[in-house]
Amino acid sequence: MITLKYRAKAPEVYTLCEMLHKLGYAVKISDSFTLEVDAAVKDFQKKNALVSDGIVGMKTWQVLFDKSSKIFSSNNLFLSESDLVNFSKEHHLELAAVKAINEVESSGKGFLINGKPKILFEGHVFWQQLQKRGIKPETILNSTNKNVLYPKWTKAFYQGGVKEYDRLNQAIAIKSDPKIKEAALASASWGSFQIMGYHAVSLGYPTVQNFVDKMYLHEREHLKAFGKFLETNNIMTDLRNRNWAKVAQKYNGASYKLNKYDLKLQKAYEKYS
């Protein structure tokens, strides 16, 4: 693991936050090393006879992993080299191209340390999905659920990590109605490639619930769903031709240039090839 400290932004910070949260620290789970995370790290170091400097280096990682060894339950759920090889053969792609898009477009890992697939619940999508099912969001909106149901996008209510399941379950519990549950499941992005649940049927899954059930099984299922998404949205041909700008535009939208997704894909491809 890399050395982390205040103001770092990396996928490893997300894992650090997961571990701290599981160990009892009330930190927001994200990829940003905030002052809140810094304080938690220093407290952890102090309580475990380490130098309390807020720097997560080899020694701190070692103690974190030792303390967390009994809470990890997802090691057997991760992609392997053979999974990527099989995917490249199935879709007639270069292995280097598959590894590049897996590196850049995946969310680092598809499972939380409790063994559940990684999700992010979107309250504005929940609003839209309810409308599609003939339910008026205004009729069930109140002060207790405004953090999971709102008409316009905002990241103000994001909690990250396992806390996103609290938001998902809160949305499902608004009313005992199968339509509300389905709308809630459709309003979260799932797994390594953060595919929205509302894509399920268009990707060939019989129901949203079936798609979600698959996401619980293995990162291999996340990769399969990603392949279906690439095919359905005509991205696979661009990937075969290594047209990184087109791949990035179709997958990330018109603002892909702001985050240089096309350049990241090309650089990753060159590394693997």
CSV table of C-alpha atoms in Angstrom, one decimal:
chain,number,residue,atom,x,y,z
A,1,MET,CA,0.0,0.0,0.0
A,2,ILE,CA,1.2,3.5,-0.7
A,3,THR,CA,2.0,6.1,2.0
A,4,LEU,CA,-1.0,8.4,2.7
A,5,LYS,CA,-1.3,11.6,4.6
A,6,TYR,CA,-3.5,14.7,4.9
A,7,ARG,CA,-4.9,16.0,1.6
A,8,ALA,CA,-4.1,12.8,-0.3
A,9,LYS,CA,-6.7,11.7,-2.8
A,10,ALA,CA,-6.5,8.1,-4.0
A,11,PRO,CA,-8.4,4.8,-4.0
A,12,GLU,CA,-6.3,3.6,-1.1
A,13,VAL,CA,-7.8,6.4,1.0
A,14,TYR,CA,-11.2,4.9,0.4
A,15,THR,CA,-9.9,1.5,1.8
A,16,LEU,CA,-8.4,3.4,4.8
A,17,CYS,CA,-11.7,5.1,5.6
A,18,GLU,CA,-13.5,1.7,5.3
A,19,MET,CA,-11.1,0.2,7.8
A,20,LEU,CA,-11.3,3.1,10.2
A,21,HIS,CA,-15.1,3.1,10.0
A,22,LYS,CA,-15.3,-0.6,10.7
A,23,LEU,CA,-12.9,-0.1,13.7
A,24,GLY,CA,-15.3,2.5,15.2
A,25,TYR,CA,-14.3,5.8,13.8
A,26,ALA,CA,-17.1,8.0,12.5
A,27,VAL,CA,-15.4,9.1,9.3
A,28,LYS,CA,-17.0,9.8,5.9
A,29,ILE,CA,-15.9,7.1,3.5
A,30,SER,CA,-14.4,8.6,0.4
A,31,ASP,CA,-11.1,8.8,-1.5
A,32,SER,CA,-10.1,12.1,0.2
A,33,PHE,CA,-7.8,12.3,3.2
A,34,THR,CA,-9.6,15.0,5.1
A,35,LEU,CA,-8.9,16.6,8.5
A,36,GLU,CA,-11.5,14.2,9.9
A,37,VAL,CA,-9.5,11.2,8.6
A,38,ASP,CA,-6.3,12.8,9.9
A,39,ALA,CA,-7.7,13.0,13.4
A,40,ALA,CA,-8.9,9.4,13.3
A,41,VAL,CA,-5.5,8.2,12.1
A,42,LYS,CA,-3.7,10.0,14.8
A,43,ASP,CA,-6.1,8.6,17.4
A,44,PHE,CA,-5.6,5.1,16.1
A,45,GLN,CA,-1.8,5.5,16.0
A,46,LYS,CA,-1.8,6.8,19.6
A,47,LYS,CA,-4.0,4.0,20.9
A,48,ASN,CA,-1.8,1.4,19.1
A,49,ALA,CA,1.7,2.6,20.3
A,50,LEU,CA,2.6,4.2,16.9
A,51,VAL,CA,4.0,7.6,16.2
A,52,SER,CA,0.9,9.8,16.1
A,53,ASP,CA,1.8,11.8,13.0
A,54,GLY,CA,-1.2,11.1,10.8
A,55,ILE,CA,1.0,9.5,8.2
A,56,VAL,CA,-0.2,6.1,7.1
A,57,GLY,CA,3.0,4.3,6.1
A,58,MET,CA,4.1,0.7,6.3
A,59,LYS,CA,3.8,0.4,10.1
A,60,THR,CA,0.4,2.0,10.4
A,61,TRP,CA,-0.9,-0.1,7.5
A,62,GLN,CA,0.4,-3.3,9.1
A,63,VAL,CA,-1.4,-2.6,12.4
A,64,LEU,CA,-4.6,-1.6,10.5
A,65,PHE,CA,-4.5,-4.9,8.7
A,66,ASP,CA,-3.7,-6.8,11.8
A,67,LYS,CA,-6.7,-5.2,13.6
A,68,SER,CA,-8.9,-5.7,10.6
A,69,SER,CA,-7.9,-9.2,9.7
A,70,LYS,CA,-11.2,-10.6,11.1
A,71,ILE,CA,-13.5,-8.2,9.3
A,72,PHE,CA,-12.4,-8.7,5.7
A,73,SER,CA,-14.8,-11.0,3.9
A,74,SER,CA,-14.4,-10.0,0.2
A,75,ASN,CA,-11.0,-11.4,-0.8
A,76,ASN,CA,-12.6,-14.3,-2.7
A,77,LEU,CA,-14.8,-11.9,-4.7
A,78,PHE,CA,-12.1,-10.1,-6.7
A,79,LEU,CA,-11.3,-10.3,-10.4
A,80,SER,CA,-8.3,-12.4,-11.5
A,81,GLU,CA,-6.0,-12.3,-14.5
A,82,SER,CA,-7.9,-15.2,-16.1
A,83,ASP,CA,-11.2,-13.2,-15.8
A,84,LEU,CA,-9.7,-10.4,-17.8
A,85,VAL,CA,-8.2,-12.8,-20.3
A,86,ASN,CA,-11.5,-14.6,-20.8
A,87,PHE,CA,-13.3,-11.2,-21.2
A,88,SER,CA,-10.9,-10.1,-23.9
A,89,LYS,CA,-11.3,-13.3,-25.8
A,90,GLU,CA,-15.1,-13.3,-25.5
A,91,HIS,CA,-15.3,-9.7,-26.9
A,92,HIS,CA,-12.4,-9.9,-29.3
A,93,LEU,CA,-10.4,-7.3,-27.5
A,94,GLU,CA,-6.7,-6.8,-26.8
A,95,LEU,CA,-5.9,-7.8,-23.3
A,96,ALA,CA,-4.0,-4.5,-22.8
A,97,ALA,CA,-7.2,-2.6,-23.8
A,98,VAL,CA,-9.2,-4.6,-21.3
A,99,LYS,CA,-6.7,-3.9,-18.5
A,100,ALA,CA,-6.6,-0.3,-19.4
A,101,ILE,CA,-10.4,0.2,-19.2
A,102,ASN,CA,-10.6,-1.9,-16.1
A,103,GLU,CA,-8.0,0.3,-14.4
A,104,VAL,CA,-9.4,3.6,-15.4
A,105,GLU,CA,-13.1,3.1,-15.4
A,106,SER,CA,-13.5,0.7,-12.4
A,107,SER,CA,-14.0,2.1,-8.9
A,108,GLY,CA,-10.8,0.4,-7.6
A,109,LYS,CA,-12.7,-2.5,-6.2
A,110,GLY,CA,-16.3,-3.7,-6.4
A,111,PHE,CA,-16.9,-4.8,-2.9
A,112,LEU,CA,-16.8,-3.2,0.5
A,113,ILE,CA,-14.9,-5.0,3.3
A,114,ASN,CA,-18.2,-6.4,4.7
A,115,GLY,CA,-18.6,-8.3,1.4
A,116,LYS,CA,-21.4,-6.2,-0.1
A,117,PRO,CA,-21.1,-4.7,-3.5
A,118,LYS,CA,-20.0,-1.0,-3.6
A,119,ILE,CA,-22.9,1.3,-4.2
A,120,LEU,CA,-23.8,5.0,-4.4
A,121,PHE,CA,-27.4,6.0,-3.9
A,122,GLU,CA,-28.8,8.9,-6.0
A,123,GLY,CA,-31.8,10.6,-4.6
A,124,HIS,CA,-32.6,12.6,-7.7
A,125,VAL,CA,-32.7,9.4,-9.7
A,126,PHE,CA,-35.0,7.9,-7.1
A,127,TRP,CA,-37.3,10.8,-7.7
A,128,GLN,CA,-37.3,10.0,-11.5
A,129,GLN,CA,-37.7,6.3,-11.0
A,130,LEU,CA,-40.7,6.8,-8.8
A,131,GLN,CA,-42.3,9.0,-11.4
A,132,LYS,CA,-41.7,6.3,-14.1
A,133,ARG,CA,-43.6,3.8,-11.9
A,134,GLY,CA,-46.6,6.2,-11.5
A,135,ILE,CA,-45.7,7.4,-8.0
A,136,LYS,CA,-45.6,11.1,-7.3
A,137,PRO,CA,-42.5,11.8,-5.2
A,138,GLU,CA,-44.1,14.9,-3.7
A,139,THR,CA,-46.8,12.8,-2.0
A,140,ILE,CA,-44.2,10.8,0.0
A,141,LEU,CA,-41.5,13.5,0.5
A,142,ASN,CA,-41.1,14.7,4.1
A,143,SER,CA,-38.4,16.0,6.5
A,144,THR,CA,-37.2,12.5,7.4
A,145,ASN,CA,-36.5,11.3,3.9
A,146,LYS,CA,-35.3,14.4,2.1
A,147,ASN,CA,-31.7,13.0,2.2
A,148,VAL,CA,-32.7,10.2,-0.1
A,149,LEU,CA,-35.5,11.8,-2.2
A,150,TYR,CA,-34.9,15.1,-4.0
A,151,PRO,CA,-35.6,16.4,-7.6
A,152,LYS,CA,-32.2,17.7,-8.5
A,153,TRP,CA,-28.7,16.1,-8.3
A,154,THR,CA,-26.6,17.0,-5.3
A,155,LYS,CA,-23.7,15.3,-3.5
A,156,ALA,CA,-24.6,16.9,-0.2
A,157,PHE,CA,-26.2,13.7,1.1
A,158,TYR,CA,-23.6,11.2,0.0
A,159,GLN,CA,-22.2,9.2,2.9
A,160,GLY,CA,-19.9,6.7,1.1
A,161,GLY,CA,-19.1,3.1,1.7
A,162,VAL,CA,-21.4,1.0,3.9
A,163,LYS,CA,-23.4,4.1,4.9
A,164,GLU,CA,-24.8,4.2,1.3
A,165,TYR,CA,-26.7,1.0,2.3
A,166,ASP,CA,-28.3,3.0,5.1
A,167,ARG,CA,-29.6,5.5,2.5
A,168,LEU,CA,-30.7,2.7,0.2
A,169,ASN,CA,-32.6,0.9,3.0
A,170,GLN,CA,-34.1,4.2,4.1
A,171,ALA,CA,-35.5,4.7,0.6
A,172,ILE,CA,-36.9,1.2,0.5
A,173,ALA,CA,-38.6,1.6,3.9
A,174,ILE,CA,-40.4,4.8,2.9
A,175,LYS,CA,-43.5,2.6,2.1
A,176,SER,CA,-44.2,-1.1,1.9
A,177,ASP,CA,-44.6,-1.1,-1.9
A,178,PRO,CA,-42.7,-3.3,-4.4
A,179,LYS,CA,-42.6,-0.4,-6.8
A,180,ILE,CA,-40.7,1.8,-4.3
A,181,LYS,CA,-38.2,-1.0,-3.6
A,182,GLU,CA,-37.6,-1.5,-7.3
A,183,ALA,CA,-37.2,2.2,-7.8
A,184,ALA,CA,-34.7,2.4,-4.9
A,185,LEU,CA,-32.6,-0.4,-6.3
A,186,ALA,CA,-32.7,1.2,-9.7
A,187,SER,CA,-31.4,4.4,-8.2
A,188,ALA,CA,-28.1,3.1,-7.0
A,189,SER,CA,-24.9,2.5,-9.0
A,190,TRP,CA,-23.5,-1.0,-8.4
A,191,GLY,CA,-20.2,-2.7,-8.3
A,192,SER,CA,-16.7,-2.1,-9.8
A,193,PHE,CA,-18.0,-0.1,-12.8
A,194,GLN,CA,-20.8,1.7,-10.9
A,195,ILE,CA,-23.6,0.8,-13.3
A,196,MET,CA,-26.9,2.3,-12.4
A,197,GLY,CA,-29.6,-0.2,-11.5
A,198,TYR,CA,-32.1,1.3,-14.0
A,199,HIS,CA,-29.9,0.0,-16.9
A,200,ALA,CA,-30.7,-3.6,-15.8
A,201,VAL,CA,-33.5,-4.5,-18.3
A,202,SER,CA,-31.8,-2.8,-21.2
A,203,LEU,CA,-28.7,-4.8,-20.5
A,204,GLY,CA,-30.6,-8.1,-20.7
A,205,TYR,CA,-31.4,-8.8,-17.0
A,206,PRO,CA,-35.0,-9.9,-16.5
A,207,THR,CA,-35.5,-7.5,-13.5
A,208,VAL,CA,-33.6,-4.9,-11.5
A,209,GLN,CA,-33.6,-7.3,-8.5
A,210,ASN,CA,-31.9,-10.0,-10.7
A,211,PHE,CA,-29.2,-7.5,-11.7
A,212,VAL,CA,-28.7,-6.6,-8.0
A,213,ASP,CA,-28.5,-10.3,-7.0
A,214,LYS,CA,-25.8,-10.8,-9.6
A,215,MET,CA,-23.8,-7.9,-8.3
A,216,TYR,CA,-23.6,-9.6,-4.9
A,217,LEU,CA,-21.9,-12.7,-6.4
A,218,HIS,CA,-18.4,-11.7,-7.7
A,219,GLU,CA,-16.5,-8.9,-9.5
A,220,ARG,CA,-16.7,-11.2,-12.4
A,221,GLU,CA,-20.4,-10.4,-12.6
A,222,HIS,CA,-19.6,-6.7,-12.5
A,223,LEU,CA,-17.3,-7.2,-15.5
A,224,LYS,CA,-20.0,-9.1,-17.3
A,225,ALA,CA,-22.4,-6.2,-16.7
A,226,PHE,CA,-19.8,-3.8,-17.9
A,227,GLY,CA,-19.4,-5.8,-21.1
A,228,LYS,CA,-23.2,-5.7,-21.7
A,229,PHE,CA,-23.1,-1.9,-21.1
A,230,LEU,CA,-20.3,-1.4,-23.6
A,231,GLU,CA,-22.1,-3.5,-26.2
A,232,THR,CA,-25.5,-1.9,-25.6
A,233,ASN,CA,-24.1,1.6,-25.9
A,234,ASN,CA,-21.9,0.9,-28.9
A,235,ILE,CA,-18.7,1.4,-27.1
A,236,MET,CA,-17.1,-2.0,-27.8
A,237,THR,CA,-16.1,-1.2,-31.4
A,238,ASP,CA,-14.4,2.0,-30.2
A,239,LEU,CA,-12.5,0.0,-27.6
A,240,ARG,CA,-11.5,-2.5,-30.3
A,241,ASN,CA,-10.2,0.4,-32.4
A,242,ARG,CA,-8.5,2.0,-29.4
A,243,ASN,CA,-10.4,5.2,-30.0
A,244,TRP,CA,-9.9,6.5,-26.5
A,245,ALA,CA,-11.7,9.8,-27.0
A,246,LYS,CA,-14.9,8.0,-28.2
A,247,VAL,CA,-14.7,5.5,-25.4
A,248,ALA,CA,-14.3,8.2,-22.8
A,249,GLN,CA,-17.0,10.4,-24.3
A,250,LYS,CA,-19.6,7.6,-24.5
A,251,TYR,CA,-18.8,6.2,-21.0
A,252,ASN,CA,-18.2,9.4,-19.1
A,253,GLY,CA,-20.2,12.0,-21.0
A,254,ALA,CA,-19.3,15.2,-22.8
A,255,SER,CA,-17.2,16.4,-19.8
A,256,TYR,CA,-14.7,13.6,-20.1
A,257,LYS,CA,-11.9,16.0,-21.1
A,258,LEU,CA,-12.1,17.8,-17.8
A,259,ASN,CA,-10.8,14.6,-16.1
A,260,LYS,CA,-8.6,13.6,-19.1
A,261,TYR,CA,-10.2,10.1,-19.2
A,262,ASP,CA,-9.1,9.6,-22.8
A,263,LEU,CA,-5.5,10.4,-21.9
A,264,LYS,CA,-5.7,8.1,-18.8
A,265,LEU,CA,-7.0,5.3,-21.0
A,266,GLN,CA,-4.3,5.7,-23.6
A,267,LYS,CA,-1.6,5.9,-21.0
A,268,ALA,CA,-2.9,2.7,-19.2
A,269,TYR,CA,-3.1,0.9,-22.5
A,270,GLU,CA,0.5,1.8,-23.4
A,271,LYS,CA,1.6,0.6,-20.0
A,272,TYR,CA,0.0,-2.8,-20.4
A,273,SER,CA,0.9,-3.3,-24.1
